[in-house]
mmCIF file of C-alpha atoms in Angstrom:
data_model
loop_
_atom_site.group_PDB
_atom_site.id
_atom_site.type_symbol
_atom_site.label_atom_id
_atom_site.label_comp_id
_atom_site.label_asym_id
_atom_site.label_seq_id
_atom_site.Cartn_x
_atom_site.Cartn_y
_atom_site.Cartn_z
ATOM 1 C CA LEU A 16 -10.831 -28.839 -8.567
ATOM 2 C CA MET A 17 -10.410 -25.467 -6.859
ATOM 3 C CA ARG A 18 -9.003 -25.729 -3.335
ATOM 4 C CA PRO A 19 -11.403 -24.773 -0.528
ATOM 5 C CA TYR A 20 -10.827 -21.444 1.227
ATOM 6 C CA GLU A 21 -12.056 -19.504 4.236
ATOM 7 C CA LYS A 22 -14.916 -17.159 3.313
ATOM 8 C CA ASP A 23 -16.052 -15.858 6.709
ATOM 9 C CA PRO A 24 -14.509 -12.426 7.353
ATOM 10 C CA LEU A 25 -14.450 -12.756 11.141
ATOM 11 C CA ALA A 26 -12.809 -16.174 10.912
ATOM 12 C CA ILE A 27 -10.239 -14.728 8.493
ATOM 13 C CA TYR A 28 -9.411 -11.897 10.887
ATOM 14 C CA ALA A 29 -9.208 -14.216 13.870
ATOM 15 C CA ALA A 30 -6.922 -16.675 12.091
ATOM 16 C CA SER A 31 -4.762 -13.856 10.714
ATOM 17 C CA PHE A 32 -4.242 -12.157 14.043
ATOM 18 C CA ALA A 33 -3.654 -15.523 15.761
ATOM 19 C CA THR A 34 -0.936 -16.345 13.245
ATOM 20 C CA VAL A 35 0.679 -12.957 13.781
ATOM 21 C CA ARG A 36 0.625 -13.456 17.561
ATOM 22 C CA SER A 37 2.126 -16.931 17.242
ATOM 23 C CA GLU A 38 4.969 -15.860 14.942
ATOM 24 C CA ALA A 39 5.843 -12.255 15.786
ATOM 25 C CA LYS A 40 7.930 -11.139 18.729
ATOM 26 C CA LEU A 41 5.588 -8.738 20.501
ATOM 27 C CA ASP A 42 6.608 -8.939 24.154
ATOM 28 C CA ARG A 43 8.429 -5.590 24.187
ATOM 29 C CA PHE A 44 5.179 -3.738 23.401
ATOM 30 C CA ASP A 45 2.481 -2.432 25.730
ATOM 31 C CA ALA A 46 -1.143 -3.241 24.883
ATOM 32 C CA GLY A 47 -1.638 -0.315 22.505
ATOM 33 C CA MET A 48 1.612 -0.760 20.626
ATOM 34 C CA GLU A 49 1.003 -4.510 20.436
ATOM 35 C CA ARG A 50 -2.255 -3.918 18.600
ATOM 36 C CA LEU A 51 -0.607 -1.367 16.354
ATOM 37 C CA ALA A 52 2.206 -3.816 15.541
ATOM 38 C CA ILE A 53 -0.325 -6.564 14.769
ATOM 39 C CA ARG A 54 -2.219 -4.308 12.349
ATOM 40 C CA LEU A 55 1.044 -3.294 10.634
ATOM 41 C CA ILE A 56 2.082 -6.919 10.230
ATOM 42 C CA HIS A 57 -1.379 -7.843 8.975
ATOM 43 C CA ALA A 58 -1.126 -5.092 6.345
ATOM 44 C CA CYS A 59 2.173 -6.298 4.875
ATOM 45 C CA GLY A 60 2.306 -10.035 5.570
ATOM 46 C CA MET A 61 5.682 -9.857 7.324
ATOM 47 C CA VAL A 62 5.913 -10.709 11.025
ATOM 48 C CA GLU A 63 9.530 -9.600 11.192
ATOM 49 C CA VAL A 64 8.646 -5.902 10.825
ATOM 50 C CA ALA A 65 7.842 -6.019 14.557
ATOM 51 C CA ASP A 66 11.572 -6.227 15.172
ATOM 52 C CA ARG A 67 12.270 -3.025 13.248
ATOM 53 C CA LEU A 68 9.691 -0.730 14.853
ATOM 54 C CA ALA A 69 11.057 2.375 16.533
ATOM 55 C CA TYR A 70 8.610 4.320 18.697
ATOM 56 C CA SER A 71 8.253 6.694 21.590
ATOM 57 C CA LYS A 72 6.879 5.313 24.835
ATOM 58 C CA ASP A 73 3.636 7.297 24.708
ATOM 59 C CA ALA A 74 3.063 7.111 20.947
ATOM 60 C CA TYR A 75 -0.004 4.903 21.064
ATOM 61 C CA MET A 76 -1.907 6.855 23.708
ATOM 62 C CA ALA A 77 -0.862 10.207 22.235
ATOM 63 C CA GLY A 78 -2.259 9.221 18.855
ATOM 64 C CA HIS A 79 -5.341 7.552 20.301
ATOM 65 C CA GLU A 80 -6.222 10.582 22.404
ATOM 66 C CA ALA A 81 -5.512 13.043 19.612
ATOM 67 C CA LEU A 82 -7.960 11.193 17.366
ATOM 68 C CA ALA A 83 -10.549 10.992 20.148
ATOM 69 C CA LYS A 84 -10.285 14.774 20.536
ATOM 70 C CA GLY A 85 -10.891 15.262 16.799
ATOM 71 C CA ALA A 86 -7.341 15.746 15.484
ATOM 72 C CA PRO A 87 -7.024 15.802 11.707
ATOM 73 C CA ILE A 88 -4.999 13.128 9.914
ATOM 74 C CA LEU A 89 -2.404 14.513 7.510
ATOM 75 C CA CYS A 90 -1.309 12.039 4.815
ATOM 76 C CA ASP A 91 1.496 12.360 2.273
ATOM 77 C CA CYS A 92 -0.415 10.620 -0.525
ATOM 78 C CA GLU A 93 -3.902 9.615 -1.609
ATOM 79 C CA MET A 94 -3.268 5.906 -0.977
ATOM 80 C CA VAL A 95 -2.705 6.489 2.735
ATOM 81 C CA GLY A 96 -5.945 8.424 2.915
ATOM 82 C CA ALA A 97 -7.782 5.689 1.012
ATOM 83 C CA GLY A 98 -6.651 3.037 3.510
ATOM 84 C CA ILE A 99 -8.016 4.804 6.566
ATOM 85 C CA ILE A 100 -11.230 3.096 7.627
ATOM 86 C CA ARG A 101 -13.577 6.034 8.097
ATOM 87 C CA ARG A 102 -16.101 4.211 10.289
ATOM 88 C CA TYR A 103 -13.293 3.542 12.809
ATOM 89 C CA LEU A 104 -12.503 7.233 13.305
ATOM 90 C CA PRO A 105 -13.825 8.380 16.684
ATOM 91 C CA ALA A 106 -14.664 12.014 15.815
ATOM 92 C CA ASP A 107 -15.361 12.014 12.089
ATOM 93 C CA ASN A 108 -11.754 13.237 11.868
ATOM 94 C CA GLN A 109 -10.675 15.128 8.756
ATOM 95 C CA VAL A 110 -8.318 13.204 6.448
ATOM 96 C CA ILE A 111 -6.181 15.747 4.621
ATOM 97 C CA VAL A 112 -4.007 15.069 1.563
ATOM 98 C CA THR A 113 -2.440 18.103 -0.109
ATOM 99 C CA LEU A 114 -0.250 16.308 -2.667
ATOM 100 C CA ASN A 115 -2.692 17.033 -5.468
ATOM 101 C CA ASP A 116 -3.396 20.587 -4.350
ATOM 102 C CA PRO A 117 -3.098 22.661 -7.556
ATOM 103 C CA ARG A 118 -0.485 24.893 -5.895
ATOM 104 C CA THR A 119 1.855 21.984 -5.125
ATOM 105 C CA PRO A 120 3.855 21.656 -8.396
ATOM 106 C CA ASP A 121 4.735 25.357 -8.519
ATOM 107 C CA HIS A 122 5.527 25.453 -4.830
ATOM 108 C CA ALA A 123 7.875 22.469 -5.276
ATOM 109 C CA LYS A 124 9.836 24.460 -7.861
ATOM 110 C CA THR A 125 9.901 27.508 -5.582
ATOM 111 C CA ILE A 126 11.379 25.607 -2.632
ATOM 112 C CA GLY A 127 13.596 23.295 -4.748
ATOM 113 C CA ASN A 128 12.152 20.112 -3.331
ATOM 114 C CA THR A 129 9.741 17.353 -4.366
ATOM 115 C CA ARG A 130 5.989 17.767 -4.716
ATOM 116 C CA SER A 131 5.627 15.563 -1.632
ATOM 117 C CA ALA A 132 7.765 17.948 0.409
ATOM 118 C CA ALA A 133 5.982 21.008 -0.953
ATOM 119 C CA ALA A 134 2.624 19.484 -0.042
ATOM 120 C CA VAL A 135 3.694 19.285 3.606
ATOM 121 C CA GLU A 136 3.877 23.090 3.750
ATOM 122 C CA PHE A 137 0.140 23.224 3.032
ATOM 123 C CA TRP A 138 -0.463 21.281 6.268
ATOM 124 C CA ALA A 139 0.583 24.325 8.322
ATOM 125 C CA ASP A 140 -2.852 25.308 9.616
ATOM 126 C CA HIS A 141 -3.607 21.729 10.710
ATOM 127 C CA LEU A 142 -0.255 20.557 12.114
ATOM 128 C CA GLU A 143 -0.726 21.447 15.783
ATOM 129 C CA GLY A 144 -1.690 18.231 17.588
ATOM 130 C CA ALA A 145 -2.385 16.361 14.345
ATOM 131 C CA VAL A 146 -1.759 12.729 13.457
ATOM 132 C CA VAL A 147 0.725 12.688 10.569
ATOM 133 C CA ALA A 148 0.852 9.528 8.425
ATOM 134 C CA ILE A 149 3.671 9.303 5.897
ATOM 135 C CA GLY A 150 3.528 6.153 3.756
ATOM 136 C CA ASN A 151 5.336 7.094 0.613
ATOM 137 C CA ALA A 152 7.847 9.930 0.365
ATOM 138 C CA PRO A 153 11.034 10.250 2.432
ATOM 139 C CA THR A 154 11.204 13.917 1.396
ATOM 140 C CA ALA A 155 7.832 14.537 3.072
ATOM 141 C CA LEU A 156 9.197 13.236 6.369
ATOM 142 C CA PHE A 157 12.519 15.054 6.016
ATOM 143 C CA HIS A 158 10.777 18.311 5.171
ATOM 144 C CA LEU A 159 8.298 17.996 8.029
ATOM 145 C CA LEU A 160 11.235 17.674 10.430
ATOM 146 C CA GLU A 161 12.890 20.720 8.835
ATOM 147 C CA LEU A 162 9.713 22.750 9.244
ATOM 148 C CA ILE A 163 9.454 21.758 12.905
ATOM 149 C CA ASP A 164 13.092 22.815 13.343
ATOM 150 C CA GLN A 165 12.081 26.175 11.864
ATOM 151 C CA GLY A 166 9.274 26.578 14.387
ATOM 152 C CA ALA A 167 6.262 24.952 12.747
ATOM 153 C CA PRO A 168 3.596 23.601 15.143
ATOM 154 C CA LYS A 169 4.171 20.057 16.386
ATOM 155 C CA PRO A 170 1.920 17.130 15.544
ATOM 156 C CA ALA A 171 0.766 14.845 18.356
ATOM 157 C CA VAL A 172 2.299 11.850 16.634
ATOM 158 C CA ILE A 173 4.300 11.200 13.475
ATOM 159 C CA LEU A 174 3.713 7.818 11.818
ATOM 160 C CA GLY A 175 6.852 7.426 9.714
ATOM 161 C CA PHE A 176 6.541 4.770 7.008
ATOM 162 C CA PRO A 177 8.142 6.162 3.858
ATOM 163 C CA VAL A 178 9.407 3.371 1.619
ATOM 164 C CA GLY A 179 12.212 2.764 -0.825
ATOM 165 C CA PHE A 180 15.865 3.106 -1.657
ATOM 166 C CA VAL A 181 16.658 6.819 -1.416
ATOM 167 C CA GLY A 182 16.055 8.534 1.910
ATOM 168 C CA ALA A 183 13.506 6.168 3.431
ATOM 169 C CA ALA A 184 15.872 4.543 5.923
ATOM 170 C CA GLU A 185 17.649 7.853 6.499
ATOM 171 C CA SER A 186 14.517 9.930 7.139
ATOM 172 C CA LYS A 187 13.183 7.372 9.627
ATOM 173 C CA ALA A 188 16.570 7.211 11.367
ATOM 174 C CA GLU A 189 16.476 11.014 11.667
ATOM 175 C CA LEU A 190 12.970 10.863 13.168
ATOM 176 C CA ALA A 191 13.927 8.143 15.641
ATOM 177 C CA ALA A 192 17.175 9.855 16.655
ATOM 178 C CA ASN A 193 15.514 13.249 17.150
ATOM 179 C CA PRO A 194 11.720 13.263 17.211
ATOM 180 C CA ARG A 195 11.673 16.989 18.054
ATOM 181 C CA GLY A 196 9.429 16.425 21.057
ATOM 182 C CA CYS A 197 6.767 14.610 19.025
ATOM 183 C CA ASP A 198 5.567 11.108 19.700
ATOM 184 C CA PHE A 199 6.316 8.793 16.784
ATOM 185 C CA VAL A 200 6.216 5.299 15.349
ATOM 186 C CA ALA A 201 8.520 4.354 12.467
ATOM 187 C CA LEU A 202 9.598 1.228 10.626
ATOM 188 C CA ARG A 203 13.375 1.326 10.319
ATOM 189 C CA GLY A 204 14.962 0.561 6.973
ATOM 190 C CA ARG A 205 13.694 0.564 3.413
ATOM 191 C CA ARG A 206 10.335 -1.038 4.047
ATOM 192 C CA GLY A 207 7.171 0.931 4.605
ATOM 193 C CA GLY A 208 4.325 2.021 2.409
ATOM 194 C CA SER A 209 0.861 3.429 2.364
ATOM 195 C CA ALA A 210 -0.906 0.270 3.559
ATOM 196 C CA ILE A 211 1.301 0.181 6.647
ATOM 197 C CA ALA A 212 0.793 3.901 7.324
ATOM 198 C CA SER A 213 -2.995 3.537 7.030
ATOM 199 C CA ALA A 214 -2.909 0.473 9.271
ATOM 200 C CA ALA A 215 -1.110 2.502 11.925
ATOM 201 C CA VAL A 216 -3.828 5.163 11.818
ATOM 202 C CA ASN A 217 -6.545 2.509 12.023
ATOM 203 C CA ALA A 218 -4.787 0.963 15.016
ATOM 204 C CA LEU A 219 -4.549 4.303 16.819
ATOM 205 C CA ALA A 220 -8.254 4.824 16.192
ATOM 206 C CA VAL A 221 -9.589 1.485 17.399
ATOM 207 C CA GLY A 222 -7.031 -1.256 18.081
ATOM 208 C CA LEU A 223 -8.314 -4.606 16.815
ATOM 209 C CA PRO A 224 -12.112 -4.386 16.884
ATOM 210 C CA GLU A 225 -12.371 -7.356 14.497
ATOM 211 C CA ILE A 226 -11.422 -9.619 17.396
ATOM 212 C CA GLY A 227 -12.926 -7.504 20.154
ATOM 213 C CA GLU A 228 -9.695 -5.770 21.216
ATOM 214 C CA LEU B 30 22.058 19.506 12.425
ATOM 215 C CA MET B 31 19.671 17.791 10.038
ATOM 216 C CA ARG B 32 21.389 15.441 7.624
ATOM 217 C CA PRO B 33 21.341 16.514 3.948
ATOM 218 C CA TYR B 34 19.014 14.652 1.598
ATOM 219 C CA GLU B 35 18.248 14.376 -2.096
ATOM 220 C CA LYS B 36 15.439 16.741 -3.141
ATOM 221 C CA ASP B 37 15.410 16.386 -6.923
ATOM 222 C CA PRO B 38 12.665 13.961 -7.977
ATOM 223 C CA LEU B 39 14.418 12.779 -11.146
ATOM 224 C CA ALA B 40 17.653 12.167 -9.246
ATOM 225 C CA ILE B 41 15.681 10.225 -6.625
ATOM 226 C CA TYR B 42 14.058 8.027 -9.272
ATOM 227 C CA ALA B 43 17.356 7.462 -11.074
ATOM 228 C CA ALA B 44 19.191 6.498 -7.879
ATOM 229 C CA SER B 45 16.313 4.281 -6.748
ATOM 230 C CA PHE B 46 16.068 2.344 -9.975
ATOM 231 C CA ALA B 47 19.874 2.071 -10.199
ATOM 232 C CA THR B 48 19.966 0.558 -6.700
ATOM 233 C CA VAL B 49 17.224 -1.895 -7.622
ATOM 234 C CA ARG B 50 19.110 -2.922 -10.778
ATOM 235 C CA SER B 51 22.343 -3.383 -8.836
ATOM 236 C CA GLU B 52 20.793 -5.535 -6.083
ATOM 237 C CA ALA B 53 17.896 -7.441 -7.622
ATOM 238 C CA LYS B 54 18.212 -10.553 -9.722
ATOM 239 C CA LEU B 55 16.432 -9.534 -12.923
ATOM 240 C CA ASP B 56 18.112 -11.597 -15.647
ATOM 241 C CA ARG B 57 15.245 -14.058 -16.032
ATOM 242 C CA PHE B 58 12.891 -11.277 -17.175
ATOM 243 C CA ASP B 59 12.303 -9.842 -20.644
ATOM 244 C CA ALA B 60 12.341 -6.043 -21.043
ATOM 245 C CA GLY B 61 8.691 -5.543 -20.089
ATOM 246 C CA MET B 62 8.735 -7.818 -17.056
ATOM 247 C CA GLU B 63 12.038 -6.315 -15.944
ATOM 248 C CA ARG B 64 10.446 -2.872 -15.789
ATOM 249 C CA LEU B 65 7.438 -4.281 -14.013
ATOM 250 C CA ALA B 66 9.672 -6.028 -11.471
ATOM 251 C CA ILE B 67 11.632 -2.811 -10.896
ATOM 252 C CA ARG B 68 8.429 -0.842 -10.233
ATOM 253 C CA LEU B 69 7.201 -3.537 -7.808
ATOM 254 C CA ILE B 70 10.482 -3.494 -5.909
ATOM 255 C CA HIS B 71 10.484 0.303 -5.839
ATOM 256 C CA ALA B 72 6.982 0.246 -4.332
ATOM 257 C CA CYS B 73 7.872 -2.041 -1.421
ATOM 258 C CA GLY B 74 11.589 -1.484 -0.797
ATOM 259 C CA MET B 75 12.449 -5.188 -1.080
ATOM 260 C CA VAL B 76 14.666 -6.365 -3.948
ATOM 261 C CA GLU B 77 14.086 -9.999 -3.057
ATOM 262 C CA VAL B 78 10.473 -9.953 -4.249
ATOM 263 C CA ALA B 79 11.907 -10.366 -7.756
ATOM 264 C CA ASP B 80 12.736 -13.939 -6.801
ATOM 265 C CA ARG B 81 9.131 -14.731 -5.873
ATOM 266 C CA LEU B 82 7.360 -13.425 -8.982
ATOM 267 C CA ALA B 83 5.295 -15.940 -10.895
ATOM 268 C CA TYR B 84 4.081 -14.853 -14.336
ATOM 269 C CA SER B 85 2.959 -16.004 -17.735
ATOM 270 C CA LYS B 86 5.319 -15.448 -20.638
ATOM 271 C CA ASP B 87 3.114 -12.893 -22.391
ATOM 272 C CA ALA B 88 1.784 -11.137 -19.294
ATOM 273 C CA TYR B 89 3.521 -7.815 -19.855
ATOM 274 C CA MET B 90 2.533 -7.381 -23.498
ATOM 275 C CA ALA B 91 -0.990 -8.664 -22.882
ATOM 276 C CA GLY B 92 -1.528 -6.079 -20.164
ATOM 277 C CA HIS B 93 0.223 -3.305 -22.053
ATOM 278 C CA GLU B 94 -1.849 -3.877 -25.191
ATOM 279 C CA ALA B 95 -5.096 -4.246 -23.262
ATOM 280 C CA LEU B 96 -4.520 -0.836 -21.661
ATOM 281 C CA ALA B 97 -3.555 0.710 -25.007
ATOM 282 C CA LYS B 98 -6.850 -0.556 -26.431
ATOM 283 C CA GLY B 99 -8.781 1.056 -23.572
ATOM 284 C CA ALA B 100 -9.351 -1.904 -21.229
ATOM 285 C CA PRO B 101 -10.817 -1.006 -17.841
ATOM 286 C CA ILE B 102 -8.819 -1.663 -14.673
ATOM 287 C CA LEU B 103 -10.726 -3.628 -12.024
ATOM 288 C CA CYS B 104 -9.359 -3.183 -8.484
ATOM 289 C CA ASP B 105 -10.328 -5.038 -5.307
ATOM 290 C CA CYS B 106 -10.007 -1.978 -3.056
ATOM 291 C CA GLU B 107 -9.865 1.796 -3.129
ATOM 292 C CA MET B 108 -6.157 1.914 -2.266
ATOM 293 C CA VAL B 109 -5.208 0.073 -5.459
ATOM 294 C CA GLY B 110 -7.269 2.536 -7.461
ATOM 295 C CA ALA B 111 -5.687 5.474 -5.642
ATOM 296 C CA GLY B 112 -2.175 4.267 -6.547
ATOM 297 C CA ILE B 113 -2.779 4.142 -10.285
ATOM 298 C CA ILE B 114 -1.145 7.182 -11.884
ATOM 299 C CA ARG B 115 -3.917 8.489 -14.113
ATOM 300 C CA ARG B 116 -1.683 10.539 -16.403
ATOM 301 C CA TYR B 117 0.194 7.328 -17.307
ATOM 302 C CA LEU B 118 -2.924 5.571 -18.614
ATOM 303 C CA PRO B 119 -2.834 5.442 -22.421
ATOM 304 C CA ALA B 120 -6.587 5.617 -23.120
ATOM 305 C CA ASP B 121 -8.100 7.420 -20.159
ATOM 306 C CA ASN B 122 -8.920 3.898 -18.980
ATOM 307 C CA GLN B 123 -11.710 3.448 -16.455
ATOM 308 C CA VAL B 124 -10.568 2.469 -12.945
ATOM 309 C CA ILE B 125 -13.371 0.472 -11.350
ATOM 310 C CA VAL B 126 -13.671 -0.398 -7.641
ATOM 311 C CA THR B 127 -16.937 -2.031 -6.563
ATOM 312 C CA LEU B 128 -16.020 -2.802 -2.933
ATOM 313 C CA ASN B 129 -18.024 0.143 -1.662
ATOM 314 C CA ASP B 130 -20.950 -0.413 -4.018
ATOM 315 C CA PRO B 131 -24.033 -0.168 -1.777
ATOM 316 C CA ARG B 132 -25.174 -3.638 -2.926
ATOM 317 C CA THR B 133 -21.958 -5.324 -1.793
ATOM 318 C CA PRO B 134 -22.683 -6.040 1.918
ATOM 319 C CA ASP B 135 -26.033 -7.706 1.191
ATOM 320 C CA HIS B 136 -24.624 -9.616 -1.742
ATOM 321 C CA ALA B 137 -21.805 -10.906 0.473
ATOM 322 C CA LYS B 138 -24.408 -12.370 2.842
ATOM 323 C CA THR B 139 -26.327 -13.890 -0.068
ATOM 324 C CA ILE B 140 -23.294 -15.711 -1.466
ATOM 325 C CA GLY B 141 -21.756 -16.523 1.935
ATOM 326 C CA ASN B 142 -18.442 -14.896 1.170
ATOM 327 C CA THR B 143 -16.553 -11.695 2.014
ATOM 328 C CA ARG B 144 -17.466 -8.237 0.759
ATOM 329 C CA SER B 145 -14.309 -8.340 -1.359
ATOM 330 C CA ALA B 146 -15.501 -11.521 -3.075
ATOM 331 C CA ALA B 147 -19.028 -10.192 -3.524
ATOM 332 C CA ALA B 148 -17.637 -7.030 -5.123
ATOM 333 C CA VAL B 149 -15.946 -9.127 -7.823
ATOM 334 C CA GLU B 150 -19.363 -10.241 -9.086
ATOM 335 C CA PHE B 151 -20.157 -6.627 -9.919
ATOM 336 C CA TRP B 152 -17.211 -6.627 -12.349
ATOM 337 C CA ALA B 153 -19.107 -8.961 -14.704
ATOM 338 C CA ASP B 154 -19.892 -6.456 -17.453
ATOM 339 C CA HIS B 155 -16.275 -5.257 -17.551
ATOM 340 C CA LEU B 156 -14.289 -8.485 -17.119
ATOM 341 C CA GLU B 157 -13.760 -9.435 -20.764
ATOM 342 C CA GLY B 158 -10.239 -8.345 -21.708
ATOM 343 C CA ALA B 159 -9.817 -6.238 -18.559
ATOM 344 C CA VAL B 160 -6.760 -5.663 -16.396
ATOM 345 C CA VAL B 161 -7.556 -7.026 -12.920
ATOM 346 C CA ALA B 162 -5.455 -5.708 -10.015
ATOM 347 C CA ILE B 163 -5.896 -7.446 -6.669
ATOM 348 C CA GLY B 164 -3.847 -5.891 -3.880
ATOM 349 C CA ASN B 165 -5.706 -6.782 -0.732
ATOM 350 C CA ALA B 166 -8.140 -9.680 -0.466
ATOM 351 C CA PRO B 167 -7.304 -13.322 -1.155
ATOM 352 C CA THR B 168 -11.043 -14.034 -1.342
ATOM 353 C CA ALA B 169 -11.340 -11.621 -4.285
ATOM 354 C CA LEU B 170 -8.742 -13.609 -6.220
ATOM 355 C CA PHE B 171 -10.192 -16.980 -5.216
ATOM 356 C CA HIS B 172 -13.700 -15.900 -6.175
ATOM 357 C CA LEU B 173 -12.574 -14.441 -9.507
ATOM 358 C CA LEU B 174 -11.045 -17.822 -10.367
ATOM 359 C CA GLU B 175 -14.279 -19.565 -9.309
ATOM 360 C CA LEU B 176 -16.333 -17.253 -11.514
ATOM 361 C CA ILE B 177 -14.056 -17.933 -14.488
ATOM 362 C CA ASP B 178 -14.460 -21.673 -13.819
ATOM 363 C CA GLN B 179 -18.219 -21.090 -13.968
ATOM 364 C CA GLY B 180 -17.945 -19.402 -17.367
ATOM 365 C CA ALA B 181 -17.384 -15.722 -16.567
ATOM 366 C CA PRO B 182 -15.519 -13.715 -19.244
ATOM 367 C CA LYS B 183 -11.731 -13.782 -18.991
ATOM 368 C CA PRO B 184 -9.608 -10.750 -18.180
ATOM 369 C CA ALA B 185 -6.567 -10.034 -20.364
ATOM 370 C CA VAL B 186 -4.303 -10.179 -17.328
ATOM 371 C CA ILE B 187 -4.686 -10.872 -13.619
ATOM 372 C CA LEU B 188 -2.284 -8.994 -11.326
ATOM 373 C CA GLY B 189 -2.382 -11.127 -8.183
ATOM 374 C CA PHE B 190 -1.011 -9.351 -5.120
ATOM 375 C CA PRO B 191 -3.320 -10.160 -2.204
ATOM 376 C CA VAL B 192 -1.466 -9.943 1.107
ATOM 377 C CA GLY B 193 -1.553 -11.618 4.485
ATOM 378 C CA PHE B 194 -1.777 -14.781 6.500
ATOM 379 C CA VAL B 195 -5.018 -16.470 5.424
ATOM 380 C CA GLY B 196 -5.388 -17.396 1.766
ATOM 381 C CA ALA B 197 -2.910 -14.959 0.211
ATOM 382 C CA ALA B 198 -0.215 -17.521 -0.540
ATOM 383 C CA GLU B 199 -2.850 -20.131 -1.415
ATOM 384 C CA SER B 200 -4.850 -17.950 -3.820
ATOM 385 C CA LYS B 201 -1.699 -16.903 -5.673
ATOM 386 C CA ALA B 202 -0.518 -20.524 -5.835
ATOM 387 C CA GLU B 203 -3.904 -21.442 -7.338
ATOM 388 C CA LEU B 204 -3.574 -18.656 -9.935
ATOM 389 C CA ALA B 205 -0.028 -19.664 -10.869
ATOM 390 C CA ALA B 206 -0.865 -23.376 -11.048
ATOM 391 C CA ASN B 207 -3.963 -22.820 -13.167
ATOM 392 C CA PRO B 208 -4.367 -19.359 -14.675
ATOM 393 C CA ARG B 209 -7.470 -20.490 -16.617
ATOM 394 C CA GLY B 210 -6.066 -19.227 -19.913
ATOM 395 C CA CYS B 211 -5.446 -15.715 -18.568
ATOM 396 C CA ASP B 212 -2.107 -14.004 -18.514
ATOM 397 C CA PHE B 213 -0.999 -13.202 -14.977
ATOM 398 C CA VAL B 214 1.649 -11.824 -12.642
ATOM 399 C CA ALA B 215 1.660 -12.810 -8.964
ATOM 400 C CA LEU B 216 3.950 -12.466 -5.973
ATOM 401 C CA ARG B 217 4.136 -15.856 -4.287
ATOM 402 C CA GLY B 218 3.739 -16.078 -0.534
ATOM 403 C CA ARG B 219 2.251 -13.785 2.064
ATOM 404 C CA ARG B 220 3.608 -10.527 0.759
ATOM 405 C CA GLY B 221 1.672 -8.265 -1.572
ATOM 406 C CA GLY B 222 -0.471 -5.219 -1.093
ATOM 407 C CA SER B 223 -2.140 -2.357 -2.812
ATOM 408 C CA ALA B 224 1.010 -0.343 -3.535
ATOM 409 C CA ILE B 225 2.511 -3.335 -5.347
ATOM 410 C CA ALA B 226 -0.695 -3.961 -7.297
ATOM 411 C CA SER B 227 -0.889 -0.306 -8.365
ATOM 412 C CA ALA B 228 2.787 -0.363 -9.313
ATOM 413 C CA ALA B 229 2.126 -3.339 -11.582
ATOM 414 C CA VAL B 230 -0.654 -1.438 -13.361
ATOM 415 C CA ASN B 231 1.575 1.626 -13.742
ATOM 416 C CA ALA B 232 4.325 -0.570 -15.180
ATOM 417 C CA LEU B 233 1.971 -2.161 -17.716
ATOM 418 C CA ALA B 234 0.854 1.330 -18.736
ATOM 419 C CA VAL B 235 4.233 2.963 -19.253
ATOM 420 C CA GLY B 236 7.278 1.052 -18.004
ATOM 421 C CA LEU B 237 9.740 3.426 -16.324
ATOM 422 C CA PRO B 238 9.171 6.847 -17.907
ATOM 423 C CA GLU B 239 10.949 8.539 -14.981
ATOM 424 C CA ILE B 240 14.257 7.299 -16.442
ATOM 425 C CA GLY B 241 13.187 7.291 -20.084
ATOM 426 C CA GLU B 242 12.324 3.585 -20.308
#
């Protein structure tokens, strides 16, 4: 016989977030960052990622206010965009993904970098005060920081969650060591991913509305 | 000064997969499952997930052949669909996501289950011989197994990667303990997610073409 299972979505959310609160070490966070950390943990099933979050003191409010004022959300891949819950966005914010822009492959060859890095250059007109969510490519984060060093406009907040074995840990360490005057949240090390990046955006937008927070 | 970083996509793939091979324990896998495991690890940045994979002996070939014959891919959420690399699909396979079908919210109320579970019922006409990729909702996996118990057609392979704290570990344990005659791959425990589920589909489609495998 099939085992019984919880089918009520609100009960599932409540039990999930209660488990996260009981297992994760959250006391170093303020209220906004606590909710963001809970959503990140919920997205990946690992309470210990709370211990590896690097962030600027004002990151949560900077991102929350940017979204409230209508800032666009710039994502490094389609999956991050797909995970952003549109009904949570406070100002019908634009979600912009340029990775599959038809100009991207040629531009990658021109600049001698990956498609993900080339795609970041097409964010230029939207960067000022934007929410940037990187959930896949270390080269996108590295190149964004290079462009800011070269004078590109600064986003309000950089959500740094590239994943993997080449450049992910290094690009997030670079962001945390020198955020170039931007607010930021990043998960140190190899772990990251699009679901975590989307969860961070959703947290900045609304916190934890599923349990009334 | 900004630290230097690798910008060549093929070099990044080669170094990534080489790191995975040097750190992960892969010797229990055949050639197909090894490539699938490598893609999963690459997607999440954690070599230790190799140790928690449950799978049926023929899962890789069953999924590979189903895709070659044109099987549709049924996903529990938009993010899984977004992570499937379309140019890798051998037969222009349909990628079907019914979560945002306009009938889903009402149907969820009717059956007293989540929207994710209700959406699975709209897969009915496509289930026979399909590749199912679940990267978010435990209730989608549980309900799929219930429907099969009630006589629904059987997919060729179930890729079980729901994530989180309520039902994820349990639904994957149920699948592994009783796969109902379906081939399957599942990551035991709380971890999972859409990027891992998409990576499994991409692996079934093509292995590791980035390094010629």
